[in-house]
Each structure stands twice: as C-alpha cells, then as structure tokens.
C-alpha cells in the first residue's frame, strides 16, 4: 500500500542487509546539487586527495551504512550518447564508490526487454520500496513507500535484471 515516506535517512538507518537504487532519468533538477553542477560546467573537479573538496552529508550516510555491513548498490539506466547531466554524475561517481556504494551503468538500448517500474526507486532490505517522483523537467516532487510484496518483487526483479547487465562504474566509459 502506498503511503507517505518517512525521511530517507530513517529508512537507510533502519537497513540491516541491503539498499538498492534504480535511476532511470537522464536529468535531475536538484537545487542542492545546482552549485556543484555549475562548478562542474565551469571546469571545477574535486581533488580526490582533498576530501574536503568532495565529501558531503550523503557520503557520510553511505559510509556509515556500509560500515554496518549493508550493501548499497546503485544502477543507472542512461541514454547514449549521455546527457550533460549524466556526464556530471559520471564524473562524480567515484565519490559514491569511495564512500562504499557499488555503482553500475546500463545503456537504455540494452534494457528493452526488462520490465521496469515507471519511477526511480530504492528497496530497503527487500521489505519496503521508496518511489521518487519527478516532473518532466526533473524537479523532485516527493516520494511514497510501498510494502506490498508484489510491488517489492517487481522492483527487485527489475533491479536485479538491470544489475546483471550493467557495467561496473570502473569499467564504464562515456
């Protein structure tokens, strides 16, 4: 049953085994991300040796969660050639990996025969799905959670199918 989602940090903190995330959009219009995107467009790249140039609260949550033994996997289905925003995400994904996420990329043309839910989602411990809703321009509109076993099964099956075909971040090139 769909219902309003608790705060994301609460869902991640309650995780014991796994958190998986499927992203299917080529652009997200996140106001918190806008300064980093603008800096990236101007040529700025964080220094991997200077953690203060790239570490942020999200990475703290990932590092703390993975340190507890929770596997965090993110799969991205992307159009190719990639959008400018996807290129930005790609250039910064090493930060996610450094914090403990496993990330894979799947070209959209390789997902034709995978049944995919209509929205991006997270699955926490195979017990709850959090759907994220976005406008056509990529503006975040909100989220809901669902604990219906059939919905969890659909999302889990979609994620695993994408994960199996996708290329690990370190091997994917744009």
Coordinates of N, CA and C in Angstrom, one line a residue:
X1 N 0.8 -1.2 0.0 CA 0.0 0.0 0.0 C 0.9 1.2 0.0
X2 N 0.6 2.2 -0.9 CA 1.3 3.4 -0.9 C 1.0 4.3 0.2
X3 N 2.0 4.9 0.8 CA 1.8 5.9 1.9 C 3.0 6.9 1.8
X4 N 2.9 8.0 2.5 CA 4.0 9.0 2.6 C 5.2 8.3 3.1
X5 N 6.3 8.7 2.6 CA 7.6 8.1 3.0 C 8.1 8.8 4.3
X6 N 8.7 8.0 5.2 CA 9.5 8.6 6.3 C 10.7 9.2 5.7
X7 N 11.5 10.0 6.5 CA 12.7 10.6 6.0 C 13.6 9.5 5.4
X8 N 14.3 9.8 4.4 CA 15.2 8.9 3.7 C 16.3 8.4 4.7
X9 N 16.8 9.3 5.5 CA 17.9 8.9 6.5 C 17.4 7.8 7.4
X10 N 16.1 8.0 7.8 CA 15.5 7.0 8.7 C 15.4 5.6 8.0
X11 N 15.0 5.6 6.8 CA 14.9 4.3 6.0 C 16.3 3.7 5.9
X12 N 17.3 4.5 5.6 CA 18.7 3.9 5.5 C 19.2 3.5 6.8
X13 N 18.9 4.2 7.9 CA 19.4 3.8 9.2 C 18.8 2.5 9.7
X14 N 17.6 2.3 9.2 CA 16.9 1.0 9.6 C 17.3 -0.2 8.8
X15 N 18.1 0.0 7.8 CA 18.5 -1.1 6.9 C 19.5 -2.0 7.6
X16 N 19.4 -3.3 7.4 CA 20.3 -4.3 8.0 C 21.1 -5.0 7.0
X17 N 20.6 -5.2 5.8 CA 21.3 -6.0 4.8 C 21.6 -5.3 3.5
X18 N 20.6 -4.7 2.9 CA 20.8 -4.1 1.6 C 19.9 -2.9 1.3
X19 N 20.4 -2.0 0.5 CA 19.7 -0.9 0.0 C 20.1 -0.8 -1.5
X20 N 19.1 -0.9 -2.4 CA 19.4 -0.8 -3.8 C 18.6 0.3 -4.4
X21 N 19.2 1.0 -5.4 CA 18.6 2.1 -6.0 C 18.6 2.0 -7.5
X22 N 17.5 2.2 -8.2 CA 17.5 2.3 -9.7 C 17.1 3.7 -10.1
X23 N 18.0 4.3 -10.9 CA 17.8 5.6 -11.5 C 17.6 5.4 -13.0
X24 N 16.5 6.1 -13.5 CA 16.2 5.9 -14.9 C 16.1 7.2 -15.7
X25 N 16.4 8.3 -15.1 CA 16.2 9.6 -15.7 C 17.6 10.1 -16.3
X26 N 17.5 10.9 -17.3 CA 18.8 11.5 -17.8 C 19.1 12.9 -17.2
X27 N 18.2 13.4 -16.4 CA 18.4 14.7 -15.8 C 17.6 14.8 -14.5
X28 N 18.2 15.3 -13.5 CA 17.5 15.6 -12.2 C 17.8 17.1 -11.9
X29 N 16.8 17.8 -11.6 CA 16.9 19.2 -11.3 C 16.9 19.4 -9.8
X30 N 18.0 19.1 -9.1 CA 18.1 19.2 -7.7 C 18.7 20.5 -7.2
X31 N 18.0 21.4 -6.6 CA 18.5 22.7 -6.2 C 19.8 22.6 -5.3
X32 N 19.8 21.5 -4.5 CA 21.0 21.4 -3.6 C 22.3 21.0 -4.5
X33 N 22.0 20.4 -5.6 CA 23.1 20.0 -6.5 C 23.5 21.1 -7.5
X34 N 22.7 22.1 -7.7 CA 22.9 23.1 -8.7 C 24.3 23.8 -8.5
X35 N 24.7 24.2 -7.4 CA 26.1 24.8 -7.3 C 27.2 23.9 -7.7
X36 N 27.1 22.6 -7.4 CA 28.1 21.6 -7.9 C 28.1 21.4 -9.4
X37 N 26.9 21.4 -9.9 CA 26.7 21.2 -11.4 C 27.3 22.5 -12.1
X38 N 27.0 23.6 -11.6 CA 27.5 24.9 -12.2 C 29.1 24.9 -12.1
X39 N 29.6 24.5 -11.0 CA 31.1 24.5 -10.8 C 31.7 23.5 -11.8
X40 N 31.0 22.3 -11.9 CA 31.5 21.3 -12.9 C 31.5 21.8 -14.3
X41 N 30.4 22.5 -14.7 CA 30.3 23.1 -16.0 C 31.4 24.1 -16.3
X42 N 31.8 24.8 -15.2 CA 32.9 25.7 -15.3 C 34.3 25.1 -15.3
X43 N 34.4 23.8 -15.2 CA 35.6 23.1 -15.2 C 36.2 22.6 -13.9
X44 N 35.5 22.9 -12.8 CA 36.0 22.5 -11.5 C 35.9 21.0 -11.3
X45 N 36.9 20.4 -10.8 CA 36.9 19.0 -10.5 C 37.4 18.8 -9.1
X46 N 36.7 18.1 -8.2 CA 37.2 17.9 -6.8 C 38.5 17.1 -6.8
X47 N 39.3 17.4 -5.8 CA 40.6 16.7 -5.7 C 40.4 15.5 -4.8
X48 N 40.6 14.3 -5.4 CA 40.4 13.0 -4.6 C 41.3 13.0 -3.4
X49 N 42.4 13.7 -3.4 CA 43.3 13.7 -2.2 C 42.9 14.6 -1.2
X50 N 42.0 15.6 -1.5 CA 41.5 16.6 -0.5 C 40.0 16.3 -0.3
X51 N 39.7 15.5 0.7 CA 38.4 15.1 1.0 C 37.4 16.2 1.2
X52 N 37.9 17.3 1.7 CA 37.0 18.5 2.0 C 36.4 19.1 0.7
X53 N 37.0 18.7 -0.5 CA 36.5 19.3 -1.7 C 35.4 18.4 -2.3
X54 N 35.1 17.3 -1.7 CA 34.1 16.4 -2.3 C 33.2 15.7 -1.3
X55 N 33.6 15.6 -0.1 CA 32.8 14.8 0.9 C 31.6 15.7 1.3
X56 N 30.4 15.0 1.4 CA 29.2 15.8 1.8 C 28.3 14.8 2.6
X57 N 27.2 15.4 3.2 CA 26.4 14.6 4.1 C 25.9 13.2 3.6
X58 N 25.6 13.2 2.3 CA 25.1 12.0 1.7 C 26.2 10.9 1.8
X59 N 27.4 11.2 1.6 CA 28.5 10.3 1.6 C 28.8 9.8 3.1
X60 N 28.5 10.7 4.1 CA 28.6 10.2 5.5 C 27.6 9.1 5.7
X61 N 26.3 9.3 5.2 CA 25.3 8.3 5.4 C 25.7 7.0 4.7
X62 N 26.2 7.1 3.5 CA 26.6 5.9 2.8 C 27.7 5.2 3.5
X63 N 28.8 5.9 4.0 CA 29.9 5.3 4.7 C 29.5 4.7 6.0
X64 N 28.6 5.3 6.7 CA 28.1 4.8 8.0 C 27.3 3.5 7.8
X65 N 26.5 3.5 6.7 CA 25.6 2.4 6.4 C 26.4 1.2 5.9
X66 N 27.3 1.5 5.0 CA 28.2 0.3 4.5 C 29.1 -0.2 5.6
X67 N 29.5 0.6 6.5 CA 30.4 0.2 7.6 C 29.6 -0.8 8.6
X68 N 28.3 -0.7 8.6 CA 27.4 -1.6 9.4 C 27.2 -2.9 8.6
X69 N 27.8 -3.0 7.4 CA 27.6 -4.3 6.7 C 26.5 -4.3 5.7
X70 N 25.8 -3.1 5.5 CA 24.7 -3.0 4.5 C 25.3 -2.8 3.1
X71 N 24.9 -3.7 2.2 CA 25.4 -3.5 0.8 C 24.5 -2.4 0.1
X72 N 25.2 -1.4 -0.4 CA 24.4 -0.3 -1.1 C 24.8 -0.4 -2.6
X73 N 23.8 -0.7 -3.4 CA 24.0 -0.8 -4.9 C 23.1 0.2 -5.6
X74 N 23.7 0.9 -6.6 CA 23.0 1.8 -7.4 C 23.2 1.5 -8.9
X75 N 22.1 1.4 -9.6 CA 22.2 1.1 -11.1 C 21.5 2.3 -11.8
X76 N 22.2 2.7 -12.8 CA 21.7 3.8 -13.6 C 21.4 3.4 -15.1
X77 N 20.2 3.6 -15.5 CA 19.9 3.3 -16.9 C 20.0 4.7 -17.6
X78 N 20.9 4.7 -18.7 CA 21.2 6.0 -19.3 C 21.1 6.0 -20.8
X79 N 20.6 7.1 -21.4 CA 20.6 7.2 -22.8 C 22.0 7.5 -23.3
X80 N 22.4 7.0 -24.5 CA 23.7 7.2 -25.1 C 23.4 7.8 -26.5
X81 N 24.2 8.8 -26.9 CA 25.2 9.5 -26.0 C 24.5 10.1 -24.8
X82 N 25.3 10.2 -23.7 CA 24.8 10.6 -22.4 C 24.5 12.1 -22.5
X83 N 23.5 12.5 -21.6 CA 23.2 13.9 -21.4 C 24.4 14.6 -20.6
X84 N 24.4 15.9 -20.7 CA 25.4 16.6 -19.9 C 25.2 16.3 -18.4
X85 N 24.0 16.2 -17.9 CA 23.8 15.9 -16.5 C 24.4 14.5 -16.2
X86 N 24.1 13.5 -17.1 CA 24.7 12.2 -16.8 C 26.2 12.2 -16.8
X87 N 26.8 13.0 -17.7 CA 28.3 13.2 -17.7 C 28.7 13.8 -16.3
X88 N 28.0 14.7 -15.8 CA 28.3 15.3 -14.5 C 28.2 14.2 -13.4
X89 N 27.1 13.4 -13.5 CA 27.0 12.3 -12.5 C 28.2 11.3 -12.6
X90 N 28.5 10.9 -13.8 CA 29.6 10.0 -14.1 C 30.9 10.5 -13.5
X91 N 31.2 11.8 -13.8 CA 32.5 12.4 -13.3 C 32.5 12.4 -11.8
X92 N 31.4 12.4 -11.1 CA 31.4 12.4 -9.6 C 31.1 11.1 -8.9
X93 N 30.9 10.1 -9.7 CA 30.5 8.8 -9.1 C 31.6 8.2 -8.3
X94 N 32.9 8.5 -8.6 CA 34.0 8.0 -7.8 C 33.8 8.3 -6.3
X95 N 33.1 9.4 -6.0 CA 32.9 9.8 -4.6 C 31.9 8.8 -4.0
X96 N 30.9 8.4 -4.7 CA 30.0 7.4 -4.2 C 30.7 6.1 -3.9
X97 N 31.5 5.7 -4.9 CA 32.3 4.4 -4.7 C 33.2 4.5 -3.5
X98 N 33.9 5.6 -3.4 CA 34.8 5.8 -2.3 C 34.1 5.7 -0.9
X99 N 32.8 6.1 -0.9 CA 32.0 6.1 0.3 C 31.5 4.7 0.6
X100 N 31.5 3.8 -0.4 CA 31.0 2.4 -0.1 C 29.9 1.9 -1.0
X101 N 29.4 2.7 -2.0 CA 28.4 2.3 -2.9 C 29.1 1.5 -4.0
X102 N 28.3 0.5 -4.5 CA 28.6 -0.1 -5.8 C 27.7 0.5 -6.8
X103 N 28.3 0.9 -8.0 CA 27.5 1.6 -9.0 C 27.8 0.9 -10.3
X104 N 26.7 0.7 -11.1 CA 26.7 0.2 -12.4 C 25.9 1.0 -13.4
X105 N 26.3 1.0 -14.6 CA 25.6 1.8 -15.7 C 25.1 0.8 -16.8
X106 N 23.9 1.1 -17.2 CA 23.3 0.3 -18.3 C 22.8 1.2 -19.4
X107 N 23.3 1.1 -20.6 CA 22.7 1.9 -21.7 C 21.3 1.5 -21.9
X108 N 20.4 2.5 -22.1 CA 19.0 2.3 -22.2 C 18.6 1.3 -23.3
X109 N 19.4 1.3 -24.4 CA 19.1 0.4 -25.5 C 19.3 -1.1 -25.1
X110 N 20.0 -1.3 -24.0 CA 20.2 -2.7 -23.5 C 19.1 -3.1 -22.5
X111 N 18.1 -2.2 -22.3 CA 17.1 -2.5 -21.3 C 15.7 -2.8 -21.9
X112 N 15.7 -3.0 -23.2 CA 14.4 -3.1 -24.0 C 13.5 -4.2 -23.5
X113 N 14.1 -5.3 -23.0 CA 13.3 -6.5 -22.7 C 13.2 -6.6 -21.1
X114 N 13.5 -5.6 -20.4 CA 13.3 -5.6 -18.9 C 12.1 -4.9 -18.5
X115 N 11.2 -5.5 -17.8 CA 10.0 -4.9 -17.2 C 10.4 -3.9 -16.1
X116 N 10.2 -2.6 -16.3 CA 10.7 -1.6 -15.4 C 9.5 -0.9 -14.8
X117 N 9.5 -0.6 -13.5 CA 8.5 0.3 -12.9 C 8.6 1.7 -13.5
X118 N 7.6 2.5 -13.4 CA 7.6 3.8 -14.0 C 8.3 4.8 -13.3
X119 N 8.9 4.6 -12.2 CA 9.6 5.6 -11.4 C 10.9 5.0 -10.8
X120 N 11.8 6.0 -10.5 CA 13.0 5.6 -9.8 C 12.6 5.0 -8.4
X121 N 13.4 4.2 -7.9 CA 13.1 3.6 -6.6 C 14.3 3.2 -5.8
X122 N 14.1 3.1 -4.5 CA 15.0 2.4 -3.6 C 14.3 1.2 -3.0
X123 N 15.0 0.1 -2.7 CA 14.4 -1.0 -2.0 C 15.3 -1.2 -0.7
X124 N 14.7 -1.3 0.4 CA 15.4 -1.4 1.7 C 15.1 -2.8 2.2
X125 N 16.2 -3.6 2.3 CA 16.1 -5.0 2.9 C 15.0 -5.8 2.3
X126 N 14.7 -5.6 1.1 CA 13.6 -6.4 0.4 C 12.3 -6.3 1.1
X127 N 12.1 -5.3 1.9 CA 10.8 -5.2 2.7 C 10.0 -3.9 2.4
X128 N 10.7 -2.9 1.8 CA 9.9 -1.7 1.5 C 10.6 -1.0 0.3
X129 N 9.7 -0.4 -0.5 CA 10.1 0.3 -1.7 C 9.8 1.8 -1.5
X130 N 10.7 2.6 -1.9 CA 10.5 4.1 -1.8 C 10.6 4.6 -3.3
X131 N 9.4 5.0 -3.8 CA 9.4 5.6 -5.1 C 9.6 7.1 -5.1
X132 N 10.5 7.6 -6.0 CA 10.7 9.0 -6.1 C 10.0 9.5 -7.3
X133 N 9.3 10.7 -7.2 CA 8.5 11.3 -8.3 C 9.2 12.6 -8.7
X134 N 9.3 12.8 -10.0 CA 9.9 13.9 -10.6 C 9.0 14.5 -11.7
X135 N 9.1 15.8 -11.9 CA 8.4 16.4 -13.1 C 9.2 16.0 -14.3
X136 N 8.6 16.4 -15.5 CA 9.2 16.2 -16.8 C 10.6 16.9 -16.9
X137 N 10.7 18.0 -16.2 CA 12.0 18.7 -16.2 C 13.0 18.2 -15.1
X138 N 12.6 17.2 -14.3 CA 13.5 16.7 -13.4 C 13.4 17.2 -12.0
X139 N 12.4 18.1 -11.7 CA 12.2 18.6 -10.4 C 11.6 17.5 -9.5
X140 N 12.2 17.4 -8.3 CA 11.7 16.4 -7.3 C 10.4 16.8 -6.8
X141 N 9.4 15.9 -6.9 CA 8.0 16.2 -6.4 C 7.6 15.5 -5.1
X142 N 8.4 14.6 -4.7 CA 8.0 13.8 -3.5 C 8.2 12.4 -3.6
X143 N 7.9 11.6 -2.6 CA 8.0 10.2 -2.6 C 7.0 9.5 -1.8
X144 N 6.8 8.2 -2.0 CA 5.9 7.4 -1.3 C 6.6 6.0 -1.1
X145 N 6.2 5.3 -0.1 CA 6.7 4.0 0.2 C 5.6 3.0 0.0
X146 N 6.0 1.7 -0.3 CA 5.1 0.7 -0.5 C 5.7 -0.6 0.0
X147 N 4.9 -1.4 0.8 CA 5.4 -2.6 1.3 C 4.6 -3.8 0.8
X148 N 3.9 -3.6 -0.3 CA 3.2 -4.7 -1.0 C 4.2 -5.7 -1.5
X149 N 4.1 -7.0 -1.1 CA 5.1 -8.0 -1.6 C 5.2 -8.1 -3.1
X150 N 4.1 -7.9 -3.8 CA 4.1 -8.0 -5.3 C 4.9 -6.8 -5.9
X151 N 4.7 -5.6 -5.3 CA 5.4 -4.4 -5.8 C 6.9 -4.6 -5.5
X152 N 7.3 -5.1 -4.3 CA 8.7 -5.3 -4.0 C 9.3 -6.3 -4.9
X153 N 8.5 -7.4 -5.2 CA 9.0 -8.4 -6.1 C 9.3 -7.8 -7.5
X154 N 8.4 -7.0 -8.0 CA 8.5 -6.4 -9.4 C 9.8 -5.5 -9.4
X155 N 9.9 -4.6 -8.4 CA 11.1 -3.7 -8.3 C 12.4 -4.5 -8.1
X156 N 12.4 -5.5 -7.3 CA 13.6 -6.3 -7.1 C 14.0 -7.0 -8.3
X157 N 13.0 -7.6 -9.0 CA 13.3 -8.3 -10.3 C 13.9 -7.3 -11.3
X158 N 13.3 -6.2 -11.4 CA 13.8 -5.2 -12.4 C 15.2 -4.7 -12.0
X159 N 15.4 -4.4 -10.7 CA 16.8 -4.0 -10.3 C 17.8 -5.1 -10.6
X160 N 17.5 -6.3 -10.3 CA 18.5 -7.4 -10.5 C 18.8 -7.7 -11.9
X161 N 17.7 -7.5 -12.8 CA 17.9 -7.7 -14.2 C 18.9 -6.6 -14.8
X162 N 18.6 -5.4 -14.3 CA 19.5 -4.3 -14.7 C 20.9 -4.5 -14.2
X163 N 21.0 -4.8 -12.9 CA 22.3 -5.0 -12.3 C 23.2 -6.1 -13.0
X164 N 22.5 -7.2 -13.4 CA 23.3 -8.2 -14.1 C 23.8 -7.8 -15.4
X165 N 23.1 -7.0 -16.1 CA 23.6 -6.5 -17.5 C 24.5 -5.3 -17.4
X166 N 24.4 -4.5 -16.4 CA 25.1 -3.2 -16.3 C 26.6 -3.4 -16.1
X167 N 27.3 -2.4 -16.5 CA 28.7 -2.3 -16.4 C 29.2 -1.6 -15.1
X168 N 30.0 -2.2 -14.3 CA 30.6 -1.6 -13.1 C 31.2 -0.2 -13.5
X169 N 31.0 0.7 -12.6 CA 31.5 2.1 -12.8 C 32.9 2.1 -13.3
X170 N 33.8 1.4 -12.7 CA 35.2 1.5 -13.1 C 35.5 1.0 -14.5
X171 N 34.5 0.2 -15.1 CA 34.7 -0.3 -16.5 C 33.8 0.4 -17.5
X172 N 32.9 1.3 -17.1 CA 32.0 2.0 -18.0 C 32.7 3.3 -18.5
X173 N 32.6 3.5 -19.7 CA 33.2 4.8 -20.3 C 32.1 5.5 -21.1
X174 N 32.2 6.8 -21.0 CA 31.2 7.6 -21.8 C 31.9 8.4 -22.9

